[in-house]
Coordinates of C-alpha atoms in Angstrom, one line a residue:
M1 CA -19.4 8.5 7.2
S2 CA -15.4 9.0 6.8
S3 CA -14.9 11.4 10.8
L4 CA -12.1 13.4 9.2
R5 CA -13.5 14.2 6.1
S6 CA -16.1 16.9 4.8
H7 CA -17.6 18.5 2.4
D8 CA -15.4 21.2 1.5
D9 CA -11.5 20.1 2.5
T10 CA -9.0 20.5 0.4
W11 CA -5.5 19.2 0.9
D12 CA -1.5 19.4 -0.8
I13 CA 0.6 16.8 -1.7
A14 CA 1.6 15.8 2.7
T15 CA -1.4 16.3 3.9
S16 CA -5.4 14.5 3.5
V17 CA -6.1 12.7 1.1
G18 CA -2.9 13.9 -1.1
S19 CA -0.8 12.5 1.0
T20 CA -2.7 8.7 -0.3
A21 CA -0.9 9.6 -2.8
V22 CA 2.2 9.8 -1.9
M23 CA 2.3 5.7 -0.5
V24 CA 0.4 5.0 -4.0
A25 CA 3.3 6.6 -6.2
A26 CA 5.3 4.7 -3.7
A27 CA 4.1 1.0 -4.7
R28 CA 4.6 1.8 -7.8
A29 CA 8.6 2.8 -7.7
R30 CA 9.3 -0.4 -5.3
E31 CA 7.3 -2.0 -7.8
T32 CA 9.6 -0.4 -9.8
R33 CA 12.3 -1.9 -8.2
R34 CA 12.0 -5.7 -7.9
D35 CA 13.2 -8.0 -10.7
A36 CA 10.4 -8.2 -13.7
P37 CA 8.0 -6.3 -12.4
L38 CA 4.6 -5.8 -14.0
I39 CA 4.8 -1.6 -14.5
R40 CA 7.9 0.4 -14.7
D41 CA 7.2 3.8 -13.6
P42 CA 11.0 5.8 -13.3
F43 CA 9.1 8.6 -11.9
A44 CA 7.7 7.5 -8.7
Q45 CA 10.6 7.9 -6.5
I46 CA 11.2 10.7 -7.6
L47 CA 8.7 12.1 -6.5
V48 CA 7.9 10.4 -3.7
D49 CA 11.7 11.9 -3.2
G50 CA 9.9 15.3 -3.1
A51 CA 6.9 14.7 -0.5
G52 CA 9.3 14.7 2.9
T53 CA 8.7 12.2 5.3
G54 CA 5.9 9.2 6.2
V55 CA 4.7 5.5 6.6
W56 CA 5.8 5.7 2.6
E57 CA 9.4 5.7 4.0
Y58 CA 8.9 2.7 5.4
L59 CA 7.3 0.5 2.7
L60 CA 10.0 1.4 0.1
D61 CA 12.8 0.1 3.6
D62 CA 13.6 -3.4 2.3
G63 CA 15.8 -3.9 5.7
F64 CA 12.3 -2.3 7.3
V65 CA 10.4 -5.2 5.9
A66 CA 12.7 -7.2 6.6
K67 CA 13.1 -6.7 10.1
V68 CA 8.9 -7.1 10.9
A69 CA 8.9 -10.8 8.8
G70 CA 11.3 -11.6 11.0
A71 CA 9.4 -10.7 14.3
G72 CA 7.4 -13.6 15.1
D73 CA 4.2 -14.9 13.8
E74 CA 2.5 -11.2 13.4
G75 CA 5.8 -9.8 12.0
A76 CA 5.0 -12.2 9.2
E77 CA 1.1 -11.0 9.5
V78 CA 2.0 -7.8 8.8
A79 CA 4.7 -7.8 6.4
Q80 CA 2.8 -10.7 4.1
V81 CA -0.1 -7.1 4.0
I82 CA 3.4 -4.9 3.0
E83 CA 3.3 -7.4 0.4
H84 CA 0.0 -7.9 -0.2
M85 CA -0.9 -4.6 -0.9
G86 CA 2.1 -4.1 -2.7
N87 CA 1.4 -6.3 -6.0
Y88 CA -2.8 -5.2 -5.1
Q89 CA -1.1 -1.5 -7.2
A90 CA 1.1 -2.7 -9.1
V91 CA -1.6 -5.0 -11.2
R92 CA -4.0 -2.5 -10.2
T93 CA -1.5 -0.1 -12.6
H94 CA -1.3 -2.6 -15.0
F95 CA -4.8 -2.9 -15.2
F96 CA -5.3 0.3 -16.3
D97 CA -2.5 1.1 -18.1
D98 CA -3.6 -1.4 -20.7
F99 CA -6.2 0.0 -20.7
Y100 CA -5.4 3.2 -21.8
A101 CA -3.2 0.5 -24.7
T102 CA -6.5 -0.7 -25.6
A103 CA -8.2 2.6 -26.1
A104 CA -4.9 4.2 -27.8
A105 CA -5.2 1.3 -30.6
A106 CA -9.3 2.2 -30.7
G107 CA -8.2 5.8 -32.1
I108 CA -9.0 7.5 -28.7
R109 CA -6.9 10.7 -28.7
Q110 CA -8.8 12.3 -26.1
V111 CA -7.5 11.3 -22.5
V112 CA -8.9 12.3 -18.8
I113 CA -7.2 11.0 -15.4
L114 CA -10.0 11.8 -12.7
A115 CA -8.6 13.0 -9.7
S116 CA -4.9 12.2 -11.1
G117 CA -2.8 12.7 -8.0
L118 CA 0.6 11.2 -9.0
D119 CA -0.2 9.6 -12.0
S120 CA 3.0 9.9 -13.9
R121 CA 1.3 8.1 -17.0
A122 CA 1.3 10.6 -19.7
Y123 CA 4.9 11.2 -18.8
R124 CA 6.3 7.0 -19.3
L125 CA 3.0 5.6 -21.6
D126 CA 4.3 5.5 -25.2
W127 CA 0.9 7.5 -26.1
P128 CA 0.2 8.0 -29.9
A129 CA 0.9 11.4 -31.2
G130 CA -2.3 13.9 -31.3
T131 CA -3.1 12.9 -27.3
V132 CA -3.8 15.3 -25.5
V133 CA -4.6 13.7 -21.6
Y134 CA -6.5 16.2 -18.6
E135 CA -5.4 15.5 -15.9
I136 CA -8.5 17.0 -12.6
D137 CA -6.8 16.7 -9.2
Q138 CA -6.4 20.0 -6.6
P139 CA -4.3 23.0 -7.6
K140 CA -1.8 21.7 -4.9
V141 CA -1.6 18.0 -5.9
L142 CA -1.0 19.0 -9.9
E143 CA 1.6 21.6 -8.6
Y144 CA 3.6 19.7 -6.7
K145 CA 3.5 16.9 -9.3
A146 CA 4.5 19.1 -12.6
A147 CA 7.6 21.1 -10.5
R148 CA 8.5 18.1 -9.2
L149 CA 8.9 16.2 -13.0
A150 CA 9.7 19.9 -14.4
E151 CA 13.4 19.9 -11.5
H152 CA 13.6 16.4 -13.1
G153 CA 13.7 17.8 -16.7
A154 CA 10.7 14.6 -17.0
T155 CA 8.7 15.6 -20.5
P156 CA 5.2 14.8 -20.9
T157 CA 5.1 11.9 -23.8
A158 CA 1.0 13.9 -24.9
E159 CA -0.2 16.7 -24.8
R160 CA -0.5 17.4 -21.2
R161 CA -2.9 19.8 -20.0
E162 CA -3.5 20.9 -15.9
V163 CA -7.7 21.3 -14.1
P164 CA -6.9 21.9 -11.2
V165 CA -10.7 21.6 -9.4
D166 CA -11.7 19.8 -6.9
L167 CA -14.0 16.9 -8.6
R168 CA -17.0 18.2 -6.2
V169 CA -17.6 21.5 -8.2
D170 CA -18.4 22.0 -11.4
W171 CA -15.0 21.0 -13.2
P172 CA -16.9 20.3 -16.3
A173 CA -16.3 23.7 -17.2
A174 CA -12.6 23.7 -15.8
L175 CA -12.1 21.6 -18.1
R176 CA -13.9 22.5 -21.0
A177 CA -12.0 26.1 -20.4
A178 CA -9.0 24.0 -20.8
G179 CA -9.3 23.0 -24.4
F180 CA -11.6 19.3 -23.8
D181 CA -14.4 18.7 -26.7
P182 CA -17.0 17.5 -25.8
A183 CA -17.9 15.8 -29.5
A184 CA -14.6 13.8 -29.5
S185 CA -14.9 10.5 -28.2
T186 CA -12.5 10.2 -24.7
A187 CA -10.9 7.3 -22.4
W188 CA -11.7 8.5 -18.9
L189 CA -9.9 6.4 -16.0
A190 CA -11.3 6.8 -12.4
E191 CA -8.8 5.0 -10.2
G192 CA -7.9 5.5 -6.4
L193 CA -10.8 7.5 -6.2
L194 CA -14.5 6.4 -5.3
M195 CA -13.3 5.3 -1.6
Y196 CA -13.4 9.1 -1.1
L197 CA -17.0 10.2 -2.7
P198 CA -19.8 10.1 -0.8
A199 CA -22.7 8.1 -2.4
D200 CA -24.6 11.2 -4.1
A201 CA -21.0 12.6 -4.9
Q202 CA -20.2 9.5 -7.4
D203 CA -23.2 8.9 -8.7
L204 CA -22.8 12.7 -9.7
L205 CA -19.4 12.0 -11.2
F206 CA -20.3 9.3 -13.8
E207 CA -23.7 11.4 -14.4
R208 CA -21.0 14.2 -15.5
V209 CA -19.1 11.9 -16.9
T210 CA -21.9 10.7 -19.2
E211 CA -22.9 14.1 -20.3
L212 CA -19.3 15.0 -21.8
S213 CA -18.4 11.4 -23.6
A214 CA -19.1 10.9 -27.2
P215 CA -20.6 7.7 -28.2
G216 CA -17.8 5.6 -28.3
S217 CA -16.0 7.2 -25.4
R218 CA -14.4 4.7 -22.9
I219 CA -14.2 4.6 -19.5
A220 CA -12.3 2.6 -16.1
V221 CA -13.2 2.3 -12.8
E222 CA -12.0 1.2 -10.0
T223 CA -15.2 0.4 -7.3
V224 CA -15.4 0.2 -3.5
G225 CA -16.3 -2.8 -1.4
V226 CA -18.1 -1.3 1.6
H227 CA -17.1 -3.3 4.5
S228 CA -18.7 -3.6 7.9
E229 CA -18.6 -1.6 10.7
E230 CA -16.8 -4.3 13.0
R231 CA -14.9 -5.7 10.7
R232 CA -13.1 -2.3 10.3
A233 CA -12.9 -1.1 13.7
R234 CA -11.4 -5.1 13.9
M235 CA -8.7 -4.8 11.8
R236 CA -7.9 -0.9 13.5
A237 CA -7.5 -2.5 16.6
K238 CA -5.5 -5.6 15.3
F239 CA -3.1 -3.1 13.3
D240 CA -2.6 -0.7 15.5
A241 CA -1.4 -2.9 18.6
L242 CA 1.2 -5.1 15.9
M243 CA 2.8 -1.3 14.5
Q244 CA 2.3 -0.5 18.4
K245 CA 5.2 -3.7 19.2
F246 CA 7.1 -2.6 15.7
S247 CA 7.3 0.3 16.5
G248 CA 9.0 0.1 20.1
E249 CA 11.1 -3.1 18.5
F250 CA 12.2 -0.6 15.2
G251 CA 12.5 2.9 17.3
T252 CA 9.8 3.8 14.1
D253 CA 6.8 6.2 14.1
L254 CA 4.4 4.0 13.7
A255 CA 2.7 4.0 16.7
Q256 CA 0.7 6.5 15.5
P257 CA 0.5 5.9 11.3
M258 CA -2.1 7.6 9.2
D259 CA -5.5 5.7 9.3
V260 CA -6.3 5.8 5.1
A261 CA -9.8 4.6 6.3
E262 CA -11.2 7.1 8.5
L263 CA -10.6 9.7 4.8
M264 CA -12.9 7.1 2.9
Y265 CA -16.1 7.3 2.7
N266 CA -17.9 3.5 4.4
D267 CA -21.4 4.6 2.1
P268 CA -24.3 1.6 2.3
D269 CA -26.2 3.6 -0.2
R270 CA -22.8 3.7 -2.9
A271 CA -24.5 2.7 -6.8
D272 CA -22.9 -0.6 -8.0
V273 CA -20.6 0.8 -11.1
D274 CA -21.3 -1.3 -13.5
A275 CA -24.6 -2.2 -13.4
W276 CA -25.1 2.4 -12.7
L277 CA -22.9 2.8 -16.7
D278 CA -25.3 0.1 -18.4
G279 CA -28.3 1.8 -17.0
H280 CA -26.9 4.8 -18.2
G281 CA -25.7 3.9 -21.6
W282 CA -23.0 3.2 -21.1
T283 CA -22.0 -1.5 -22.4
A284 CA -19.7 -2.2 -18.6
S285 CA -18.2 -5.4 -18.1
S286 CA -16.2 -6.2 -14.0
V287 CA -13.3 -8.2 -13.0
T288 CA -12.7 -8.3 -9.7
S289 CA -9.2 -7.2 -8.6
E290 CA -9.0 -10.8 -6.3
A291 CA -8.9 -13.2 -9.9
V292 CA -6.6 -10.6 -12.2
M293 CA -4.2 -11.0 -8.8
R294 CA -4.7 -14.2 -9.4
D295 CA -4.2 -14.6 -12.7
L296 CA -0.8 -11.8 -12.7
D297 CA 0.3 -14.8 -9.8
R298 CA 0.2 -11.9 -7.5
W299 CA -2.1 -12.4 -4.4
V300 CA -0.2 -13.7 -1.2
L301 CA -2.6 -14.0 1.8
T302 CA -3.5 -17.5 3.0
E303 CA -6.5 -16.6 5.2
E304 CA -9.8 -16.5 4.8
T305 CA -11.3 -12.8 3.5
D306 CA -14.3 -11.6 2.6
E307 CA -14.8 -10.4 -0.5
D308 CA -16.5 -7.3 -0.4
S309 CA -13.6 -6.3 1.6
F310 CA -11.9 -6.6 -2.7
S311 CA -12.3 -4.2 -5.2
E312 CA -13.5 -4.9 -8.6
F313 CA -12.2 -3.3 -12.4
V314 CA -14.8 -1.7 -14.3
V315 CA -14.9 -1.1 -17.8
A316 CA -17.2 0.1 -19.8
E317 CA -18.1 1.7 -23.6
R318 CA -20.6 4.6 -24.8
R319 CA -23.9 3.6 -26.0

């Protein structure tokens, strides 16, 4: 269980789970700057710039990453991991962008993004006419995103409807109140979400999605592997030591970075997503994130890794 979470905790864009959305947006901003990006998100930098000070500043600083890479073997290892993390985010975004393009081509015009955070797909994807995108997240997170993008004249490319509600309460009622039609086929997305839910909440989430999904609906999910406590402790100690070193050398505040792992639920009772969906009226398939990263030539780690440390991307269609 996470030591920093409770059943009724809340957050804005600068705290707790909310701050992880800024780091993901920073990864999209960095990817967008590449010569041959997998995805283009012109809004990511805008969203990061308004979020204040945080570790995401260093992730976006090419000079800092270059300094780390040049600081001996340990520095080279940290720089490699930073690059790999950014590649993962780009590959993940690319995969789920394709999911929505395929759903739209199949005629689906109702979209729900669960725990949408700083997701900008309602603004940056080329949605067919008549598409309605529902974004569900904490009220302060949605307020920040809408206000920040409005300040810069951004307008959605689909009809965007906010559903400011915690996914741990009766969010289906709030979604229906916002105009959601359970009789229409829907394309659902659970990206960067499951690791912040305990096992029972994950089951309840998919039960509710299933109840709201007409035949032909589709869902895409990023799963999370269950890591051993020993492995988590070993990796935490390793990075703490490295960050202490670079803090002193480069004058950063990375000596006390936010421990994202402490925001997650490392729950051994978590259901296997594709098996759960297959058993509850869906036809599911999955692919490991490693396989997708290698297919897109974005895998950079050179050391051996255990399979449980990587996610799977699951897609399913409602029977």
